[in-house]
mmCIF file of C-alpha atoms in Angstrom:
data_model
loop_
_atom_site.group_PDB
_atom_site.id
_atom_site.type_symbol
_atom_site.label_atom_id
_atom_site.label_comp_id
_atom_site.label_asym_id
_atom_site.label_seq_id
_atom_site.Cartn_x
_atom_site.Cartn_y
_atom_site.Cartn_z
ATOM 1 C CA MET A 1 -5.117 67.048 36.122
ATOM 2 C CA SER A 2 -3.428 70.695 36.734
ATOM 3 C CA SER A 3 -1.031 71.760 33.980
ATOM 4 C CA ARG A 4 1.660 73.143 35.229
ATOM 5 C CA PHE A 5 5.013 74.741 33.394
ATOM 6 C CA VAL A 6 8.452 73.877 35.487
ATOM 7 C CA SER A 7 11.515 75.631 35.244
ATOM 8 C CA ILE A 8 13.937 73.828 32.919
ATOM 9 C CA ALA A 9 16.518 73.496 35.962
ATOM 10 C CA LEU A 10 14.462 71.131 38.373
ATOM 11 C CA VAL A 11 14.103 68.261 35.119
ATOM 12 C CA ALA A 12 17.146 68.005 33.465
ATOM 13 C CA ALA A 13 18.654 65.710 35.035
ATOM 14 C CA PHE A 14 15.832 63.655 34.269
ATOM 15 C CA PHE A 15 16.062 64.057 30.734
ATOM 16 C CA VAL A 16 20.351 65.079 30.329
ATOM 17 C CA GLY A 17 21.217 60.662 28.823
ATOM 18 C CA SER A 18 17.302 59.284 29.104
ATOM 19 C CA SER A 19 17.142 57.128 26.308
ATOM 20 C CA GLY A 20 13.803 56.991 26.621
ATOM 21 C CA ALA A 21 13.541 61.333 26.503
ATOM 22 C CA ALA A 22 16.291 62.081 24.576
ATOM 23 C CA TYR A 23 16.398 61.185 20.680
ATOM 24 C CA ALA A 24 20.604 62.884 20.226
ATOM 25 C CA ALA A 25 21.549 61.474 24.001
ATOM 26 C CA GLU A 26 25.082 59.570 24.542
ATOM 27 C CA GLU A 27 25.700 57.363 26.736
ATOM 28 C CA ASP A 28 28.710 58.448 27.946
ATOM 29 C CA GLU A 29 28.894 60.797 31.112
ATOM 30 C CA PHE A 30 27.327 64.487 29.218
ATOM 31 C CA ASP A 31 30.084 66.785 29.245
ATOM 32 C CA PRO A 32 28.615 70.318 27.838
ATOM 33 C CA LEU A 33 31.301 70.966 25.581
ATOM 34 C CA LYS A 34 31.335 68.435 23.723
ATOM 35 C CA VAL A 35 28.058 69.414 22.139
ATOM 36 C CA ASP A 36 28.097 70.581 19.060
ATOM 37 C CA VAL A 37 27.001 74.892 19.063
ATOM 38 C CA VAL A 38 25.389 73.663 14.677
ATOM 39 C CA ASP A 39 24.090 70.188 16.793
ATOM 40 C CA ALA A 40 21.867 72.922 18.778
ATOM 41 C CA ILE A 41 20.656 75.619 16.571
ATOM 42 C CA GLU A 42 19.802 72.547 13.655
ATOM 43 C CA CYS A 43 17.612 70.853 16.122
ATOM 44 C CA ARG A 44 19.383 67.755 16.871
ATOM 45 C CA LEU A 45 19.741 67.785 20.816
ATOM 46 C CA ASP A 46 17.117 66.293 22.877
ATOM 47 C CA PRO A 47 16.280 69.032 25.766
ATOM 48 C CA GLY A 48 18.298 67.819 28.120
ATOM 49 C CA THR A 49 20.517 67.660 26.298
ATOM 50 C CA TYR A 50 19.659 71.009 25.173
ATOM 51 C CA THR A 51 19.517 72.223 29.227
ATOM 52 C CA GLY A 52 22.863 70.581 30.006
ATOM 53 C CA PHE A 53 23.786 73.007 27.228
ATOM 54 C CA ALA A 54 22.751 76.269 27.576
ATOM 55 C CA PHE A 55 23.075 76.139 32.029
ATOM 56 C CA ALA A 56 27.055 74.908 31.630
ATOM 57 C CA LEU A 57 27.231 78.485 30.124
ATOM 58 C CA ASP A 58 28.931 80.651 32.768
ATOM 59 C CA SER A 59 30.812 77.939 34.150
ATOM 60 C CA GLU A 60 34.209 77.708 34.599
ATOM 61 C CA GLU A 61 34.942 74.435 32.817
ATOM 62 C CA ALA A 62 32.822 74.041 30.585
ATOM 63 C CA GLY A 63 31.185 77.436 30.452
ATOM 64 C CA TYR A 64 30.847 80.471 27.040
ATOM 65 C CA LYS A 65 34.452 80.828 27.538
ATOM 66 C CA ALA A 66 35.753 77.713 27.290
ATOM 67 C CA ARG A 67 34.420 77.494 24.271
ATOM 68 C CA GLY A 68 36.388 80.178 23.977
ATOM 69 C CA TRP A 69 32.769 82.997 23.126
ATOM 70 C CA LYS A 70 33.337 86.246 23.800
ATOM 71 C CA LYS A 71 30.090 87.476 25.242
ATOM 72 C CA GLN A 72 28.603 90.770 23.784
ATOM 73 C CA GLU A 73 26.007 93.732 24.622
ATOM 74 C CA SER A 74 22.855 92.089 22.848
ATOM 75 C CA GLY A 75 20.984 95.293 23.106
ATOM 76 C CA ASN A 76 17.925 93.004 23.768
ATOM 77 C CA SER A 77 17.556 92.312 27.434
ATOM 78 C CA PHE A 78 15.735 89.053 26.562
ATOM 79 C CA LEU A 79 18.692 88.013 24.141
ATOM 80 C CA ALA A 80 22.320 86.623 25.938
ATOM 81 C CA GLN A 81 24.869 87.095 22.736
ATOM 82 C CA TYR A 82 28.261 85.927 21.740
ATOM 83 C CA GLN A 83 30.519 85.695 19.442
ATOM 84 C CA LEU A 84 32.158 82.394 18.509
ATOM 85 C CA PRO A 85 36.417 82.015 17.914
ATOM 86 C CA GLU A 86 35.519 80.351 13.763
ATOM 87 C CA PRO A 87 32.125 80.693 12.138
ATOM 88 C CA VAL A 88 28.859 77.932 11.655
ATOM 89 C CA THR A 89 27.391 77.443 8.524
ATOM 90 C CA VAL A 90 23.272 78.140 9.013
ATOM 91 C CA ALA A 91 20.842 77.588 6.189
ATOM 92 C CA GLY A 92 23.016 78.165 4.534
ATOM 93 C CA GLN A 93 25.258 81.403 5.682
ATOM 94 C CA ALA A 94 28.083 82.376 7.589
ATOM 95 C CA THR A 95 27.656 83.578 11.367
ATOM 96 C CA ARG A 96 29.816 84.367 13.905
ATOM 97 C CA THR A 97 27.054 85.656 16.106
ATOM 98 C CA ILE A 98 24.081 83.171 18.494
ATOM 99 C CA VAL A 99 22.117 84.587 20.662
ATOM 100 C CA PHE A 100 20.861 82.498 23.851
ATOM 101 C CA SER A 101 16.328 83.318 25.182
ATOM 102 C CA SER A 102 15.143 81.678 27.996
ATOM 103 C CA SER A 103 14.357 77.923 26.062
ATOM 104 C CA ALA A 104 16.042 78.348 22.508
ATOM 105 C CA ILE A 105 19.223 78.901 21.357
ATOM 106 C CA MET A 106 19.605 80.745 16.962
ATOM 107 C CA ALA A 107 21.909 81.526 15.105
ATOM 108 C CA LEU A 108 22.088 85.986 13.618
ATOM 109 C CA LEU A 109 21.578 85.860 9.988
ATOM 110 C CA ASP A 110 22.046 89.370 7.735
ATOM 111 C CA GLY A 111 18.537 89.311 5.977
ATOM 112 C CA ASP A 112 15.123 88.980 6.371
ATOM 113 C CA PRO A 113 12.787 85.943 7.594
ATOM 114 C CA GLN A 114 10.908 86.206 5.033
ATOM 115 C CA SER A 115 13.974 85.245 2.695
ATOM 116 C CA PHE A 116 14.269 81.648 4.805
ATOM 117 C CA ALA A 117 10.809 81.118 5.978
ATOM 118 C CA ALA A 118 9.898 78.049 2.168
ATOM 119 C CA ALA A 119 13.423 76.430 2.827
ATOM 120 C CA GLU A 120 12.834 76.323 7.048
ATOM 121 C CA LYS A 121 8.820 75.770 5.584
ATOM 122 C CA ILE A 122 7.627 78.666 9.078
ATOM 123 C CA ASN A 123 4.923 80.913 8.593
ATOM 124 C CA ASN A 124 4.496 84.740 10.542
ATOM 125 C CA ALA A 125 2.562 83.869 13.454
ATOM 126 C CA VAL A 126 2.318 88.008 13.397
ATOM 127 C CA PRO A 127 0.100 89.008 10.051
ATOM 128 C CA GLY A 128 0.849 92.147 8.548
ATOM 129 C CA GLY A 129 3.853 93.998 8.952
ATOM 130 C CA ALA A 130 7.551 94.313 9.451
ATOM 131 C CA LYS A 131 7.201 91.946 12.290
ATOM 132 C CA PHE A 132 8.140 87.291 12.330
ATOM 133 C CA LEU A 133 7.947 85.926 14.204
ATOM 134 C CA GLY A 134 6.474 81.979 13.353
ATOM 135 C CA GLU A 135 7.819 78.241 14.581
ATOM 136 C CA ARG A 136 7.594 74.809 13.229
ATOM 137 C CA LEU A 137 7.447 71.694 15.471
ATOM 138 C CA VAL A 138 10.347 69.019 14.587
ATOM 139 C CA HIS A 139 10.209 66.669 17.668
ATOM 140 C CA SER A 140 7.457 66.262 20.416
ATOM 141 C CA GLU A 141 7.739 63.535 23.117
ATOM 142 C CA SER A 142 5.687 62.559 26.483
ATOM 143 C CA GLU A 143 6.220 59.908 29.380
ATOM 144 C CA THR A 144 5.683 59.499 32.147
ATOM 145 C CA ALA A 145 7.796 59.405 35.588
ATOM 146 C CA GLU A 146 6.373 59.250 38.748
ATOM 147 C CA GLY A 147 2.965 60.105 38.466
ATOM 148 C CA MET A 148 4.075 63.068 36.010
ATOM 149 C CA LYS A 149 4.011 63.090 32.606
ATOM 150 C CA ILE A 150 6.831 64.390 30.957
ATOM 151 C CA THR A 151 6.734 65.624 27.379
ATOM 152 C CA SER A 152 9.291 66.930 25.891
ATOM 153 C CA THR A 153 9.458 70.244 22.441
ATOM 154 C CA VAL A 154 11.695 70.544 19.914
ATOM 155 C CA LYS A 155 10.440 73.303 17.468
ATOM 156 C CA ARG A 156 12.358 75.004 14.759
ATOM 157 C CA VAL A 157 11.946 79.396 15.208
ATOM 158 C CA LEU A 158 12.275 81.848 13.109
ATOM 159 C CA SER A 159 12.557 85.917 13.668
ATOM 160 C CA ASN A 160 12.891 88.882 13.472
ATOM 161 C CA VAL A 161 13.472 91.979 16.731
ATOM 162 C CA THR A 162 13.823 95.199 16.339
ATOM 163 C CA SER A 163 17.046 95.083 18.502
ATOM 164 C CA HIS A 164 18.775 93.896 15.944
ATOM 165 C CA PRO A 165 17.629 95.583 12.288
ATOM 166 C CA GLY A 166 18.327 93.363 8.923
ATOM 167 C CA LYS A 167 19.428 90.446 10.877
ATOM 168 C CA THR A 168 17.411 87.064 11.285
ATOM 169 C CA LEU A 169 16.985 85.324 14.365
ATOM 170 C CA LEU A 170 16.838 81.220 12.940
ATOM 171 C CA GLY A 171 17.737 77.933 15.887
ATOM 172 C CA CYS A 172 15.912 75.506 17.972
ATOM 173 C CA SER A 173 13.955 75.986 20.811
ATOM 174 C CA TYR A 174 14.224 73.509 23.600
ATOM 175 C CA THR A 175 11.088 73.157 26.165
ATOM 176 C CA LEU A 176 10.233 70.473 29.205
ATOM 177 C CA GLU A 177 6.768 70.390 30.867
ATOM 178 C CA ILE A 178 5.429 68.560 33.684
ATOM 179 C CA GLU A 179 2.102 67.882 34.704
ATOM 180 C CA ASP A 180 0.801 66.483 37.281
#
């Protein structure tokens, strides 16, 4: 069997509200405005719910403006940055700034990632130097649907980036992999 990565958009509808793959799904019709941003950052969502939430960010009815968020320039082409109307607490630290990457949502926190690493049980995958990039598996689940194996994975992520000196990115990555 060949393995291939498929855009999360293609399988999001399958996972949103799917009781087999969702360990935090609701039975009601999905409403992205009901998703708590802290739940997303703290890895308390399933990948389908996260995907529905993330894809809705640019919509008029359920997007970042409806939440009262302000889009900010991140200085990093790989990060979409938002200022929240009220601070949230992540890892014991209050912040009003969050960022999204291709599959992750992270809080922007003051300090060096090493100061969070032990409490988060995350090791640096980049040896020696100022760069920190690490993750810890939170949840992984596979199921078969229509002859395809679908694996959903949730990981706690911790890093720093040169575009945000003196800051740490801490959050959660949500991915789906399909094998045929």
